[in-house]
Amino acid sequence: MDYPVAIPDQLAPHLRSLRKARGLSQMQLALQLGVTQSRIAAIESKPSVVSMGQLVDLLRVLGVQLVLRDAQPAPPPTVLSAASPAKTAPEGEW
């Protein structure tokens, strides 16, 4: 299932829910990551305090992948025909 996150504060409930869904306490997760329980609590309450490397490690332990998805549609491909030469500069005024 995808969990779109547009701002860091949206990450907090997802991290907490994922940890609980895996049946892990903050202390158990902390032990797996080699950090303190208070660090896990800080990350869950304010995810912007975590580095990207720590976030990736945390997600790995939770069995979650970080996926970057292009939100903009791809432009249609440009097809050049052999009959019309390729333009090298835009026409018209700026």
XYZ file of N, CA and C in Angstrom, residues 14-68:
165
model
N 2.687 7.630 10.133
C 2.994 6.441 9.333
C 4.096 5.617 9.997
N 5.133 6.288 10.477
C 6.220 5.564 11.143
C 5.711 4.837 12.382
N 4.921 5.528 13.181
C 4.360 4.927 14.393
C 3.471 3.732 14.051
N 2.601 3.905 13.069
C 1.689 2.825 12.672
C 2.445 1.619 12.123
N 3.470 1.877 11.319
C 4.262 0.774 10.772
C 4.975 -0.002 11.879
N 5.527 0.723 12.844
C 6.203 0.063 13.966
C 5.224 -0.810 14.737
N 4.063 -0.258 15.050
C 3.052 -1.010 15.797
C 2.527 -2.200 14.997
N 2.360 -2.018 13.685
C 1.883 -3.115 12.830
C 2.879 -4.278 12.808
N 4.162 -3.953 13.019
C 5.199 -4.996 13.053
C 5.333 -5.598 14.447
N 4.529 -5.106 15.395
C 4.555 -5.623 16.762
C 5.797 -5.225 17.532
N 6.371 -4.074 17.185
C 7.597 -3.624 17.838
C 7.308 -2.472 18.791
N 7.947 -2.513 19.945
C 7.914 -1.355 20.837
C 9.001 -0.389 20.368
N 8.970 0.803 20.886
C 10.028 1.752 20.542
C 11.385 1.209 20.979
N 11.420 0.536 22.133
C 12.674 -0.017 22.638
C 13.188 -1.134 21.733
N 12.311 -2.012 21.274
C 12.730 -3.100 20.369
C 13.275 -2.546 19.060
N 12.607 -1.537 18.510
C 13.072 -0.916 17.276
C 14.415 -0.227 17.500
N 14.525 0.441 18.626
C 15.780 1.120 18.960
C 16.939 0.128 19.036
N 16.715 -1.013 19.660
C 17.768 -2.030 19.771
C 18.194 -2.525 18.392
N 17.248 -2.703 17.492
C 17.574 -3.169 16.135
C 18.373 -2.128 15.358
N 18.144 -0.856 15.667
C 18.833 0.225 14.959
C 20.098 0.694 15.678
N 20.278 0.252 16.911
C 21.450 0.681 17.669
C 21.350 2.110 18.173
N 20.128 2.541 18.480
C 19.903 3.876 19.022
C 19.112 3.737 20.320
N 18.839 4.850 20.967
C 18.065 4.819 22.208
C 16.566 4.871 21.910
N 15.793 4.446 22.896
C 14.335 4.505 22.772
C 13.892 5.952 22.630
N 14.571 6.871 23.321
C 14.187 8.290 23.224
C 14.434 8.836 21.817
N 15.421 8.267 21.116
C 15.674 8.689 19.717
C 14.507 8.257 18.828
N 14.007 7.043 19.038
C 12.849 6.573 18.262
C 11.640 7.454 18.565
N 11.431 7.782 19.844
C 10.309 8.654 20.218
C 10.439 10.014 19.540
N 11.649 10.554 19.494
C 11.873 11.854 18.846
C 11.589 11.774 17.353
N 12.032 10.698 16.721
C 11.808 10.522 15.276
C 10.321 10.400 14.989
N 9.609 9.626 15.817
C 8.181 9.439 15.593
C 7.379 10.714 15.843
N 7.849 11.561 16.738
C 7.098 12.783 17.003
C 7.465 13.918 16.054
N 8.719 13.912 15.585
C 9.168 14.972 14.660
C 10.167 14.362 13.679
N 9.685 13.747 12.592
C 10.569 13.056 11.645
C 11.630 13.943 11.000
N 11.454 15.245 11.029
C 12.455 16.115 10.408
C 13.770 16.121 11.182
N 13.810 15.516 12.385
C 15.053 15.457 13.162
C 15.962 14.317 12.714
N 15.485 13.474 11.814
C 16.253 12.312 11.382
C 16.974 12.609 10.068
N 18.178 12.067 9.930
C 18.896 12.214 8.665
C 18.308 11.247 7.648
N 18.611 11.479 6.398
C 18.113 10.595 5.342
C 18.636 9.171 5.543
N 19.904 9.052 5.930
C 20.484 7.733 6.168
C 19.774 7.001 7.289
N 19.478 7.717 8.377
C 18.762 7.104 9.496
C 17.347 6.717 9.085
N 16.699 7.550 8.294
C 15.343 7.241 7.842
C 15.338 5.977 6.996
N 16.289 5.864 6.087
C 16.372 4.669 5.232
C 16.617 3.429 6.086
N 17.495 3.523 7.089
C 17.740 2.393 7.988
C 16.479 2.021 8.754
N 15.778 3.017 9.253
C 14.537 2.781 9.993
C 13.498 2.093 9.116
N 13.334 2.581 7.901
C 12.364 1.987 6.979
C 12.752 0.561 6.615
N 14.055 0.312 6.463
C 14.524 -1.042 6.149
C 14.152 -2.011 7.268
N 14.381 -1.610 8.512
C 14.049 -2.461 9.653
C 12.547 -2.703 9.725
N 11.763 -1.706 9.339
C 10.309 -1.859 9.345
C 9.801 -2.616 8.118
N 10.695 -2.943 7.195
C 10.292 -3.684 5.999
C 9.564 -2.821 4.995
N 9.954 -1.557 4.915
C 9.299 -0.599 4.026
C 10.331 -0.042 3.065
N 9.919 0.204 1.835
C 10.800 0.800 0.834
C 10.470 2.273 0.660
N 11.503 3.056 0.421
C 11.328 4.452 0.059
C 11.313 4.511 -1.464
N 10.206 4.998 -2.026
C 10.053 5.050 -3.480
C 9.821 6.492 -3.894
N 10.595 6.952 -4.865
C 10.372 8.276 -5.432
C 9.557 8.100 -6.700
